[in-house]
Structure formats: structure tokens, C-alpha cells
Amino acid sequence: MSMLNKFVTTLFLIAVLASCNLLTWEYIDISCTVEQNQDYCLDEYVGIIFSIEPDKAEIERKIGFLAGNSTVPVKGHWTDKTYFIKPETSWQKGELYSINLEGSFTMADGRSYTIYLYRKFIHGKKNKDFELQAHNFAGDYLELVFNKPVQITSFNDNFTLTPSIDRNVNFLDGNKRVRITPGNKWSVNAIYAWSVRKLISHDGYLMQKNHSGTFVYGVDTVLPLLEQICPVTYDAGNSIWHTAQNLDGNLMEKQAIGFIFSKDMDEGSIKSGITFNPNINGYFIKETERKFIFVPEAYYQLKRNYRLTISNSIVDSSGLSLYEGKTEYFTTINDYITVDSVIFDNTNSMLTDGTMNDYALQSGVLWVDIYFSTSIPETYRKKAVDSVSMSVLFPDSASPASLLSARWTEPGFILTLTYDGFTKSTTAITNYYLLKILGGTNGIKNEAEEYMQEDVCVNFKLLP
């Protein structure tokens, strides 16, 4: 070897020796207490073993630890060159964990190495997995079957059903089977979606796979029809349906109205979908799933034309809308009370159209017979008498007449009143009087709460 070559070689060795803290031919070995193809592990800690002591802080900072797809905090400690780790909270049996350590790492003595370690395992014992074996909708209940008993609280917390309904959950076969039934009933045509996520078995194992499904209780495509509207005689829970009658011209007083549909109906939509104009205060009664009764709380207005609207927003028990809405007009059969005639002193029929009657008193007492078109019941007779008045029209100097007596002729069609105290007319002064019978809702009424449409007046002047 020439002197020049020896000199170059010597310089190279010096350079290598001088940089030995950065470059080494020593091999680093990393192993794990979980073997490469080990699917299950039940150890309290997983150990990562380094053949060369690493920069421990860097290892702790860069190590990846996942439960499922989520990063979880690690609790760890070192024993010599072995780093023992576990989840900071606790292990979940049946959960899939993974450990990852990858990249360039610095050793405690300053040397750098490229490291790769990956382990994936389920925490628990082999053949202890918790699984959903079957699910089935059997027409009136949903049933889920597991390979081992499910933890009841876990199921209640992690089972979902949409749309949400009141439901009963029964645990059968030692909690291996779960049967879900509705609190009332399933809705026809509704698509229900169910799911179970992160269920725990009775022995604490997590179900790895999430499950979901859908079912339909039944299919109904027939739209409901409104078959009939008719008067109903309703009293204390007893009802008589007058199906041969329409409303118009047949409905009486406070008589109820019945609605018959072709299918079982949703009661709430019936109450909101049937309206009256003008408004009628009342309430609905469901007699059957298809028959509903509206009961008014007050008498209908006389001769008032009512508009009854049945909206197609009304739905049946399957949620199907009414085939078509309907509008109906009706007036009740009830009529106004009329005064058929007013007779003075048994013989003289007086005009009630506003015409001035001439009348000569036969004596100091005037007998007035008032003939009504309907019978006035005893409970309303005093009010009827109070609704009749005798007053002076002209002049103010005339004396007002006084009521002496009131008498009814049974069955209450005729009211006889006697008055005295009239001021007789003279050739110089003519005295005018007014007999007024009060009409309207505050006047005379009968058993059916019928009343006179307006006041009836008899104007008369006393002849000398």
C-alpha cells in the first residue's frame, strides 16, 4: 500500500470513530408481550420490549393506542427497557385494541433507529365473543337473539327504535332473547328502523359489530270514506242513531250529530278536522273506532244556517287521509215562537202589525188573551208574564195600567192577563196605550229554548 493510500485510510477510520455516537452497526430488536398473530389477550398490561434503551419520553409521546377506531389515553410504566401500557380507564372485554409505534426514534445514548411495531387484539378470551345471532319481526313483535345473555341496562341504553313509540321490552330465555312489543300497537304503513350499538353481555363482553334493520307492520292503501252524517239522540252514554235522516231540517234543539266512517279512524284528527261555522261549543265521543258523536253544549241558534266542514286532513288508524273532504249546510227543525192572536175582552182580535187599534173599554178592567204557537212550560211561565208589559204611549198625563192577574190555560198555549187603571179618553183628550210582548233570547221561551224572533206590539187608543 502506498503512503498516500495509508493516509487516506487512516483519515477515514478517524472520521468513523469520531462519529460513532451517530452511526452504529448494532441492530435494535423490538418485541411485544402480544404476539404477531395473537387475536386475544387478557393481560392487565401489554409490554413493549426494546433491546436498546430508547428515549422513554419520546416513546410515550408517539405511541398510538386505539380502542376500536378511537384513540384512548394510556396509563404506562417502565421496567428497565420494557414499557408496560394499558387504557387509562379500564379494559373493555370484547373490544378491539391496536398498538402502533412507527417512525424514527432516538435512543437514550443519542443513536437513531427506524422502528415499526403494530399489534391488534381483542381484550378477552377466545370463544367468548358476544354476538347477535338472529333478528326477526314476527308480525306483532320484534325479536333479537344473542349467543349469550345481554346486560339489561346496556340493552335499554343502546337499543333505538324510530319512529319512537311507547314500547315493552321483555327479556326471555335467560336474557338471550329480547322481544319488543308496542305499548299500544304498531302503526300500519310506518317503516320502523331499529339498531343496537356497543351492547355489553352479562359477563362484560362488548359486541364488536353494530346491527340495524327495518320492518313494516302492515300495508294499507285503502283510503277512508265518510259514509254518513246524521242526527243522534244522545243521553248519558246511550245513543240512538237516526240514520234515515239528514241534518238539514231534522236536527233539534241540542241534538247530537253522528259521523260514520268506512275504516277505523284516528280520534285526534277527528276532533281537529271537523268544524262548524258559526262555532258550536261541544265535545266528541268515540262510540266505536268508526263512529263518532259530536255533542253540543248549548242550543242551536234558531233559523241559523250552519256550515259543517269535514277536512280531508282527517286520517284513519293507518295514517291515510280521508278520500275527500265534505261541506254540509244545515238549519235545525226548531222555529220561532209566534203570537197567533191577541184578544181583548174575549171578543176583539187586535192587530199586531204596528197598526193603531181603536178600542172602547167595556168596563174599567181589560181582559187580554194572548195565544202562542207553542205551549209554554210551567218553568218558563213567570218569565213569560214578566215579558209582557202595558205602558202609556200618549199623553204623559194618562195613568199607567196595573196588572191585576195572570192565568194560563193548560197546556200553556193561552195566557190571560187582566189590567185596570186606564185613563179613559174624552172628546178633548185621546189616550194611547201599548201592549208589548218581548221577543228575542231574553224574552218568552218554551221547552225547546225556542223564542220569538222579535217583539210583538199592540198599539191602541181608548175611545171616549
Short mmCIF file of C-alpha atoms in Angstrom, two decimals:
data_model
loop_
_atom_site.label_atom_id
_atom_site.label_comp_id
_atom_site.label_asym_id
_atom_site.label_seq_id
_atom_site.Cartn_x
_atom_site.Cartn_y
_atom_site.Cartn_z
CA MET A 1 0.00 0.00 0.00
CA SER A 2 1.36 3.36 -0.91
CA MET A 3 1.89 6.02 1.69
CA LEU A 4 -0.95 8.08 0.17
CA ASN A 5 -3.48 5.22 0.47
CA LYS A 6 -2.48 4.53 4.07
CA PHE A 7 -3.00 8.20 4.90
CA VAL A 8 -6.49 8.26 3.34
CA THR A 9 -7.50 5.05 5.14
CA THR A 10 -6.28 6.42 8.45
CA LEU A 11 -8.32 9.60 7.99
CA PHE A 12 -11.45 7.53 7.19
CA LEU A 13 -11.12 5.41 10.36
CA ILE A 14 -10.60 8.52 12.44
CA ALA A 15 -13.78 10.02 10.95
CA VAL A 16 -15.81 6.86 11.59
CA LEU A 17 -14.60 6.58 15.19
CA ALA A 18 -15.28 10.27 15.75
CA SER A 19 -18.92 9.88 14.63
CA CYS A 20 -19.69 6.58 16.37
CA ASN A 21 -22.34 8.26 18.58
CA LEU A 22 -24.46 8.98 15.44
CA LEU A 23 -23.87 5.86 13.37
CA THR A 24 -23.72 2.25 14.55
CA TRP A 25 -23.96 -1.14 13.00
CA GLU A 26 -25.78 -2.52 16.12
CA TYR A 27 -29.27 -3.93 15.39
CA ILE A 28 -32.27 -2.91 17.59
CA ASP A 29 -34.84 -5.56 18.43
CA ILE A 30 -38.44 -4.69 19.49
CA SER A 31 -40.91 -7.28 20.70
CA CYS A 32 -44.30 -7.29 22.45
CA THR A 33 -45.97 -9.48 25.02
CA VAL A 34 -48.79 -9.79 22.45
CA GLU A 35 -47.53 -11.99 19.64
CA GLN A 36 -47.76 -11.03 15.97
CA ASN A 37 -50.78 -13.23 15.20
CA GLN A 38 -52.31 -13.30 18.67
CA ASP A 39 -56.01 -12.42 18.36
CA TYR A 40 -56.92 -12.31 22.05
CA CYS A 41 -55.23 -11.03 25.17
CA LEU A 42 -56.47 -10.82 28.77
CA ASP A 43 -53.30 -9.46 30.42
CA GLU A 44 -53.58 -6.43 32.65
CA TYR A 45 -50.69 -4.72 30.81
CA VAL A 46 -49.22 -5.08 27.32
CA GLY A 47 -45.42 -4.84 27.35
CA ILE A 48 -43.23 -3.42 24.56
CA ILE A 49 -39.67 -4.66 24.93
CA PHE A 50 -36.69 -2.76 23.49
CA SER A 51 -33.25 -4.35 23.10
CA ILE A 52 -31.69 -0.89 23.37
CA GLU A 53 -32.95 1.62 25.89
CA PRO A 54 -34.91 4.30 23.98
CA ASP A 55 -35.71 7.88 24.78
CA LYS A 56 -38.63 6.94 27.00
CA ALA A 57 -40.38 10.30 26.83
CA GLU A 58 -40.40 10.14 23.03
CA ILE A 59 -41.85 6.62 23.06
CA GLU A 60 -44.60 7.67 25.49
CA ARG A 61 -45.39 10.69 23.34
CA LYS A 62 -45.54 8.92 19.97
CA ILE A 63 -47.10 5.56 20.77
CA GLY A 64 -50.55 5.06 19.26
CA PHE A 65 -53.20 3.23 21.29
CA LEU A 66 -56.73 2.74 19.92
CA ALA A 67 -59.93 1.15 21.20
CA GLY A 68 -61.90 0.39 18.09
CA ASN A 69 -61.35 3.48 15.95
CA SER A 70 -60.92 5.88 18.84
CA THR A 71 -57.68 6.98 20.46
CA VAL A 72 -57.70 6.38 24.20
CA PRO A 73 -55.36 7.77 26.86
CA VAL A 74 -52.67 5.36 28.05
CA LYS A 75 -51.52 4.53 31.54
CA GLY A 76 -47.98 3.10 31.49
CA HIS A 77 -44.76 2.43 33.39
CA TRP A 78 -41.23 1.29 32.56
CA THR A 79 -39.39 -1.70 33.89
CA ASP A 80 -35.84 -1.42 32.59
CA LYS A 81 -36.25 -1.38 28.79
CA THR A 82 -39.87 -2.61 28.75
CA TYR A 83 -42.81 -0.21 28.51
CA PHE A 84 -46.00 -1.64 30.04
CA ILE A 85 -49.25 0.04 28.99
CA LYS A 86 -52.99 -0.26 29.44
CA PRO A 87 -56.00 2.04 28.93
CA GLU A 88 -56.08 4.86 31.42
CA THR A 89 -59.64 3.97 32.45
CA SER A 90 -60.04 0.21 32.12
CA TRP A 91 -60.06 -2.56 29.56
CA GLN A 92 -63.32 -3.38 27.84
CA LYS A 93 -63.65 -7.10 27.25
CA GLY A 94 -64.56 -7.85 23.66
CA GLU A 95 -63.17 -4.53 22.39
CA LEU A 96 -60.67 -4.49 19.53
CA TYR A 97 -57.46 -2.70 20.57
CA SER A 98 -54.47 -1.76 18.47
CA ILE A 99 -50.97 -0.53 19.33
CA ASN A 100 -48.80 1.30 16.79
CA LEU A 101 -45.24 2.55 17.07
CA GLU A 102 -43.75 3.71 13.79
CA GLY A 103 -41.09 6.13 12.61
CA SER A 104 -37.59 7.32 13.53
CA PHE A 105 -36.84 7.20 17.25
CA THR A 106 -33.85 8.31 19.33
CA MET A 107 -32.23 6.01 21.83
CA ALA A 108 -31.10 7.05 25.28
CA ASP A 109 -27.47 7.25 24.02
CA GLY A 110 -28.44 9.50 21.11
CA ARG A 111 -28.46 6.95 18.30
CA SER A 112 -31.48 6.95 15.94
CA TYR A 113 -33.39 3.96 14.62
CA THR A 114 -36.39 3.44 12.40
CA ILE A 115 -38.93 1.45 14.38
CA TYR A 116 -42.11 -0.31 13.33
CA LEU A 117 -44.43 -2.22 15.70
CA TYR A 118 -48.13 -2.95 15.19
CA ARG A 119 -50.35 -5.23 17.23
CA LYS A 120 -54.10 -5.78 17.02
CA PHE A 121 -56.04 -7.92 19.51
CA ILE A 122 -59.35 -8.33 21.29
CA HIS A 123 -59.22 -7.97 25.03
CA GLY A 124 -60.68 -11.16 26.45
CA LYS A 125 -60.67 -14.89 25.94
CA LYS A 126 -61.16 -16.75 22.72
CA ASN A 127 -64.68 -18.11 22.08
CA LYS A 128 -66.19 -15.60 24.49
CA ASP A 129 -67.32 -13.14 21.79
CA PHE A 130 -70.75 -11.57 22.20
CA GLU A 131 -72.81 -11.70 19.01
CA LEU A 132 -76.29 -11.11 17.64
CA GLN A 133 -77.30 -14.43 16.11
CA ALA A 134 -80.68 -13.55 14.62
CA HIS A 135 -83.33 -10.87 14.39
CA ASN A 136 -86.89 -11.23 13.20
CA PHE A 137 -90.12 -9.24 13.04
CA ALA A 138 -92.87 -11.74 13.67
CA GLY A 139 -95.90 -9.64 12.76
CA ASP A 140 -96.59 -8.12 16.14
CA TYR A 141 -93.19 -8.12 17.85
CA LEU A 142 -89.51 -7.64 17.03
CA GLU A 143 -87.20 -10.28 18.47
CA LEU A 144 -83.39 -10.21 18.77
CA VAL A 145 -81.48 -13.41 19.63
CA PHE A 146 -77.94 -13.33 21.12
CA ASN A 147 -75.40 -16.09 21.63
CA LYS A 148 -75.34 -15.33 25.36
CA PRO A 149 -77.31 -13.22 27.83
CA VAL A 150 -77.34 -9.49 27.25
CA GLN A 151 -76.88 -6.98 30.06
CA ILE A 152 -80.35 -5.47 30.58
CA THR A 153 -79.21 -1.92 31.32
CA SER A 154 -76.88 -1.97 28.32
CA PHE A 155 -79.70 -3.06 26.03
CA ASN A 156 -82.09 -0.43 27.32
CA ASP A 157 -79.44 2.27 26.85
CA ASN A 158 -78.19 1.20 23.42
CA PHE A 159 -81.28 -0.07 21.59
CA THR A 160 -83.01 2.52 19.40
CA LEU A 161 -86.29 2.42 17.50
CA THR A 162 -87.55 5.12 15.16
CA PRO A 163 -90.12 6.49 14.92
CA SER A 164 -90.08 6.41 18.69
CA ILE A 165 -93.09 4.82 20.40
CA ASP A 166 -94.02 3.60 23.83
CA ARG A 167 -92.79 0.04 23.93
CA ASN A 168 -92.47 -3.01 26.15
CA VAL A 169 -89.13 -4.85 26.32
CA ASN A 170 -89.22 -8.45 27.54
CA PHE A 171 -86.06 -10.46 28.25
CA LEU A 172 -86.53 -14.18 27.63
CA ASP A 173 -84.52 -17.40 27.67
CA GLY A 174 -82.18 -16.20 30.39
CA ASN A 175 -81.84 -12.80 28.65
CA LYS A 176 -80.58 -14.36 25.41
CA ARG A 177 -83.74 -13.31 23.59
CA VAL A 178 -85.22 -9.82 23.68
CA ARG A 179 -88.77 -9.22 22.48
CA ILE A 180 -90.02 -5.70 21.74
CA THR A 181 -93.75 -5.01 21.54
CA PRO A 182 -95.58 -1.66 21.21
CA GLY A 183 -97.22 -0.09 24.24
CA ASN A 184 -100.39 0.28 22.17
CA LYS A 185 -99.97 -1.02 18.63
CA TRP A 186 -97.69 -0.65 15.64
CA SER A 187 -98.72 1.93 13.07
CA VAL A 188 -99.74 0.50 9.73
CA ASN A 189 -97.61 1.68 6.79
CA ALA A 190 -94.94 3.04 9.11
CA ILE A 191 -91.36 1.99 8.37
CA TYR A 192 -89.62 1.29 11.69
CA ALA A 193 -85.82 1.31 11.95
CA TRP A 194 -84.02 -0.34 14.85
CA SER A 195 -80.37 -0.52 15.85
CA VAL A 196 -78.14 -1.89 18.60
CA ARG A 197 -74.71 -0.39 19.22
CA LYS A 198 -71.97 -1.28 21.69
CA LEU A 199 -74.05 -3.80 23.60
CA ILE A 200 -72.50 -5.49 26.62
CA SER A 201 -73.15 -9.10 27.61
CA HIS A 202 -73.88 -10.20 31.16
CA ASP A 203 -70.24 -11.24 31.55
CA GLY A 204 -68.97 -7.86 30.37
CA TYR A 205 -68.08 -8.54 26.71
CA LEU A 206 -68.64 -5.85 24.11
CA MET A 207 -70.46 -6.81 20.92
CA GLN A 208 -67.98 -5.84 18.21
CA LYS A 209 -70.43 -5.37 15.38
CA ASN A 210 -73.28 -2.87 15.37
CA HIS A 211 -76.56 -4.13 13.91
CA SER A 212 -79.59 -2.43 12.41
CA GLY A 213 -82.66 -3.25 10.38
CA THR A 214 -86.10 -2.09 9.29
CA PHE A 215 -89.58 -3.56 9.25
CA VAL A 216 -93.11 -2.57 8.26
CA TYR A 217 -96.04 -3.67 10.42
CA GLY A 218 -98.57 -3.80 7.63
CA VAL A 219 -99.52 -2.23 4.31
CA ASP A 220 -102.82 -0.40 3.91
CA THR A 221 -103.60 1.55 0.74
CA VAL A 222 -107.41 1.89 1.05
CA LEU A 223 -108.40 5.49 1.77
CA PRO A 224 -111.14 6.00 4.41
CA LEU A 225 -114.57 7.36 3.43
CA LEU A 226 -117.11 9.39 5.35
CA GLU A 227 -120.15 7.18 4.91
CA GLN A 228 -122.85 9.12 6.77
CA ILE A 229 -123.72 12.18 8.84
CA CYS A 230 -126.98 12.04 10.79
CA PRO A 231 -128.75 13.28 13.93
CA VAL A 232 -128.10 11.28 17.10
CA THR A 233 -130.21 11.30 20.24
CA TYR A 234 -127.55 11.07 22.95
CA ASP A 235 -128.24 10.88 26.67
CA ALA A 236 -125.91 9.74 29.45
CA GLY A 237 -123.96 7.33 27.30
CA ASN A 238 -126.98 5.98 25.40
CA SER A 239 -127.32 6.86 21.74
CA ILE A 240 -129.92 6.41 19.05
CA TRP A 241 -128.63 6.96 15.53
CA HIS A 242 -131.24 8.38 13.13
CA THR A 243 -129.51 7.10 10.03
CA ALA A 244 -132.58 7.64 7.84
CA GLN A 245 -132.40 11.43 8.40
CA ASN A 246 -130.18 14.17 7.08
CA LEU A 247 -129.14 17.05 9.31
CA ASP A 248 -130.90 19.85 7.48
CA GLY A 249 -134.43 20.36 8.77
CA ASN A 250 -134.24 17.41 11.17
CA LEU A 251 -131.77 18.43 13.87
CA MET A 252 -133.49 19.57 17.07
CA GLU A 253 -132.51 21.79 20.00
CA LYS A 254 -129.24 20.38 21.45
CA GLN A 255 -129.34 17.17 19.45
CA ALA A 256 -126.00 15.47 18.77
CA ILE A 257 -124.51 14.81 15.33
CA GLY A 258 -123.10 11.42 14.33
CA PHE A 259 -120.32 10.60 11.86
CA ILE A 260 -119.80 7.12 10.39
CA PHE A 261 -116.57 6.22 8.57
CA SER A 262 -115.63 3.22 6.47
CA LYS A 263 -112.49 2.40 8.49
CA ASP A 264 -111.05 2.69 11.98
CA MET A 265 -110.14 6.34 12.44
CA ASP A 266 -107.65 8.44 14.39
CA GLU A 267 -109.64 10.15 17.14
CA GLY A 268 -107.34 13.19 17.42
CA SER A 269 -107.68 14.03 13.74
CA ILE A 270 -111.48 13.72 14.00
CA LYS A 271 -111.56 16.34 16.74
CA SER A 272 -109.35 18.78 14.84
CA GLY A 273 -110.73 18.08 11.35
CA ILE A 274 -114.46 18.70 11.96
CA THR A 275 -115.50 22.35 12.37
CA PHE A 276 -118.68 24.43 12.50
CA ASN A 277 -119.36 27.97 11.32
CA PRO A 278 -120.64 29.71 13.32
CA ASN A 279 -118.76 27.89 16.05
CA ILE A 280 -120.67 25.42 18.24
CA ASN A 281 -119.25 24.65 21.65
CA GLY A 282 -119.26 20.93 22.29
CA TYR A 283 -117.21 17.75 22.51
CA PHE A 284 -116.63 14.50 20.63
CA ILE A 285 -117.35 10.99 21.88
CA LYS A 286 -115.86 7.90 20.25
CA GLU A 287 -118.58 5.27 20.24
CA THR A 288 -116.55 2.80 18.16
CA GLU A 289 -113.38 3.07 16.11
CA ARG A 290 -115.56 4.09 13.15
CA LYS A 291 -118.44 6.00 14.79
CA PHE A 292 -118.03 9.41 16.45
CA ILE A 293 -120.61 11.71 18.05
CA PHE A 294 -120.43 15.48 18.42
CA VAL A 295 -122.43 16.64 21.46
CA PRO A 296 -123.25 20.40 21.55
CA GLU A 297 -123.18 22.11 24.94
CA ALA A 298 -125.81 24.73 24.08
CA TYR A 299 -128.93 25.01 21.94
CA TYR A 300 -128.53 25.69 18.26
CA GLN A 301 -129.45 29.17 17.10
CA LEU A 302 -132.91 29.35 15.60
CA LYS A 303 -133.09 29.53 11.82
CA ARG A 304 -129.31 29.91 11.66
CA ASN A 305 -127.67 28.38 8.62
CA TYR A 306 -124.69 26.38 9.87
CA ARG A 307 -121.76 25.23 7.76
CA LEU A 308 -120.25 21.88 8.76
CA THR A 309 -116.78 21.20 7.32
CA ILE A 310 -115.13 17.79 7.34
CA SER A 311 -111.49 18.24 6.29
CA ASN A 312 -109.50 15.65 4.37
CA SER A 313 -106.79 16.16 6.98
CA ILE A 314 -108.70 13.55 8.99
CA VAL A 315 -106.78 10.27 8.91
CA ASP A 316 -107.51 6.66 9.70
CA SER A 317 -105.59 4.49 12.14
CA SER A 318 -103.05 3.78 9.38
CA GLY A 319 -102.41 7.48 8.82
CA LEU A 320 -104.21 7.57 5.46
CA SER A 321 -106.11 10.79 4.74
CA LEU A 322 -109.83 10.89 4.11
CA TYR A 323 -110.62 10.18 0.44
CA GLU A 324 -112.30 13.58 0.16
CA GLY A 325 -113.45 16.34 2.45
CA LYS A 326 -117.04 17.45 2.66
CA THR A 327 -119.03 20.61 3.41
CA GLU A 328 -122.64 20.40 4.54
CA TYR A 329 -125.13 23.13 5.41
CA PHE A 330 -127.99 22.68 7.83
CA THR A 331 -130.69 24.54 9.71
CA THR A 332 -132.39 22.99 12.72
CA ILE A 333 -136.02 21.93 12.70
CA ASN A 334 -136.79 24.36 15.52
CA ASP A 335 -138.74 27.51 14.72
CA TYR A 336 -139.57 30.81 16.33
CA ILE A 337 -142.48 31.11 18.73
CA THR A 338 -145.24 33.24 17.24
CA VAL A 339 -148.17 35.08 18.75
CA ASP A 340 -151.15 33.77 16.81
CA SER A 341 -153.58 36.34 18.15
CA VAL A 342 -154.25 38.88 20.89
CA ILE A 343 -157.90 39.11 22.02
CA PHE A 344 -159.26 41.96 24.15
CA ASP A 345 -162.24 41.20 26.39
CA ASN A 346 -162.80 37.76 24.81
CA THR A 347 -164.21 39.13 21.57
CA ASN A 348 -161.97 41.70 19.95
CA SER A 349 -158.99 40.49 17.89
CA MET A 350 -156.30 43.15 17.88
CA LEU A 351 -153.86 43.93 15.10
CA THR A 352 -150.17 43.27 15.90
CA ASP A 353 -148.56 44.69 12.77
CA GLY A 354 -148.00 48.18 14.17
CA THR A 355 -151.43 49.46 13.13
CA MET A 356 -153.22 51.65 15.68
CA ASN A 357 -156.29 49.85 17.04
CA ASP A 358 -159.35 51.68 18.28
CA TYR A 359 -160.82 50.19 21.39
CA ALA A 360 -163.55 51.12 23.77
CA LEU A 361 -163.26 49.66 27.24
CA GLN A 362 -166.29 47.61 28.19
CA SER A 363 -165.55 48.24 31.84
CA GLY A 364 -162.72 49.54 33.96
CA VAL A 365 -160.91 46.19 33.63
CA LEU A 366 -159.31 44.97 30.39
CA TRP A 367 -159.03 41.20 29.69
CA VAL A 368 -156.16 40.29 27.35
CA ASP A 369 -155.82 36.76 25.90
CA ILE A 370 -152.50 36.01 24.19
CA TYR A 371 -152.41 32.89 22.00
CA PHE A 372 -148.93 31.38 21.47
CA SER A 373 -147.95 28.94 18.71
CA THR A 374 -146.39 26.52 21.24
CA SER A 375 -147.04 25.51 24.79
CA ILE A 376 -145.13 27.45 27.43
CA PRO A 377 -144.00 25.07 30.21
CA GLU A 378 -144.55 25.92 33.86
CA THR A 379 -140.85 26.62 34.46
CA TYR A 380 -140.96 29.45 31.88
CA ARG A 381 -144.40 30.91 32.61
CA LYS A 382 -143.37 33.51 35.18
CA LYS A 383 -140.70 34.79 32.80
CA ALA A 384 -143.34 34.89 30.07
CA VAL A 385 -145.67 37.00 32.23
CA ASP A 386 -142.78 39.33 33.09
CA SER A 387 -142.07 39.69 29.36
CA VAL A 388 -145.48 41.30 28.74
CA SER A 389 -145.90 44.97 29.58
CA MET A 390 -148.66 47.59 29.33
CA SER A 391 -147.50 51.19 29.06
CA VAL A 392 -148.73 54.68 28.16
CA LEU A 393 -147.89 55.96 24.70
CA PHE A 394 -149.50 59.41 24.94
CA PRO A 395 -150.05 61.69 26.70
CA ASP A 396 -147.86 61.63 29.77
CA SER A 397 -150.85 62.67 31.84
CA ALA A 398 -152.53 59.31 31.19
CA SER A 399 -152.36 56.84 34.06
CA PRO A 400 -150.41 53.60 33.58
CA ALA A 401 -152.43 50.42 33.77
CA SER A 402 -151.80 47.89 36.53
CA LEU A 403 -151.66 44.12 36.17
CA LEU A 404 -154.31 42.51 38.32
CA SER A 405 -153.85 38.83 37.46
CA ALA A 406 -152.24 36.32 35.13
CA ARG A 407 -153.67 32.91 34.29
CA TRP A 408 -152.64 30.10 31.93
CA THR A 409 -154.99 27.79 30.11
CA GLU A 410 -153.48 24.32 30.01
CA PRO A 411 -151.44 23.02 28.35
CA GLY A 412 -149.96 26.51 28.23
CA PHE A 413 -150.88 27.93 24.84
CA ILE A 414 -153.02 30.79 26.20
CA LEU A 415 -152.04 33.48 28.69
CA THR A 416 -154.85 35.62 30.12
CA LEU A 417 -153.92 38.94 31.73
CA THR A 418 -156.22 41.46 33.42
CA TYR A 419 -155.41 45.17 33.74
CA ASP A 420 -157.10 48.17 35.28
CA GLY A 421 -156.27 51.81 36.00
CA PHE A 422 -156.59 53.06 32.43
CA THR A 423 -157.35 56.76 31.88
CA LYS A 424 -160.44 56.98 29.68
CA SER A 425 -160.33 59.28 26.70
CA THR A 426 -162.55 62.34 26.42
CA THR A 427 -163.71 64.38 23.49
CA ALA A 428 -160.80 66.68 24.26
CA ILE A 429 -158.02 64.20 25.00
CA THR A 430 -157.41 60.77 23.48
CA ASN A 431 -155.22 58.38 25.46
CA TYR A 432 -152.92 55.87 23.71
CA TYR A 433 -151.51 52.64 25.19
CA LEU A 434 -149.04 49.96 24.15
CA LEU A 435 -149.19 46.23 24.94
CA LYS A 436 -145.70 44.83 24.32
CA ILE A 437 -144.71 41.13 24.26
CA LEU A 438 -140.91 40.84 24.47
CA GLY A 439 -139.15 38.73 21.83
CA GLY A 440 -135.55 37.57 21.33
CA THR A 441 -133.45 35.30 23.51
CA ASN A 442 -134.28 37.34 26.62
CA GLY A 443 -138.00 37.07 26.07
CA ILE A 444 -140.54 34.29 26.08
CA LYS A 445 -139.19 30.75 25.65
CA ASN A 446 -140.54 27.23 25.53
CA GLU A 447 -139.21 23.80 26.50
CA ALA A 448 -137.03 23.63 23.37
CA GLU A 449 -135.50 27.03 24.14
CA GLU A 450 -137.33 28.45 21.15
CA TYR A 451 -138.18 32.14 21.38
CA MET A 452 -139.96 34.91 19.49
CA GLN A 453 -137.96 36.41 16.67
CA GLU A 454 -138.95 39.96 17.62
CA ASP A 455 -141.22 41.95 19.87
CA VAL A 456 -144.99 41.84 19.24
CA CYS A 457 -146.81 45.11 19.90
CA VAL A 458 -150.48 46.04 20.11
CA ASN A 459 -151.00 49.82 19.78
CA PHE A 460 -154.43 51.05 20.74
CA LYS A 461 -156.27 54.22 21.63
CA LEU A 462 -159.10 54.29 24.05
CA LEU A 463 -162.30 55.62 22.61
CA PRO A 464 -164.38 58.03 24.71
#
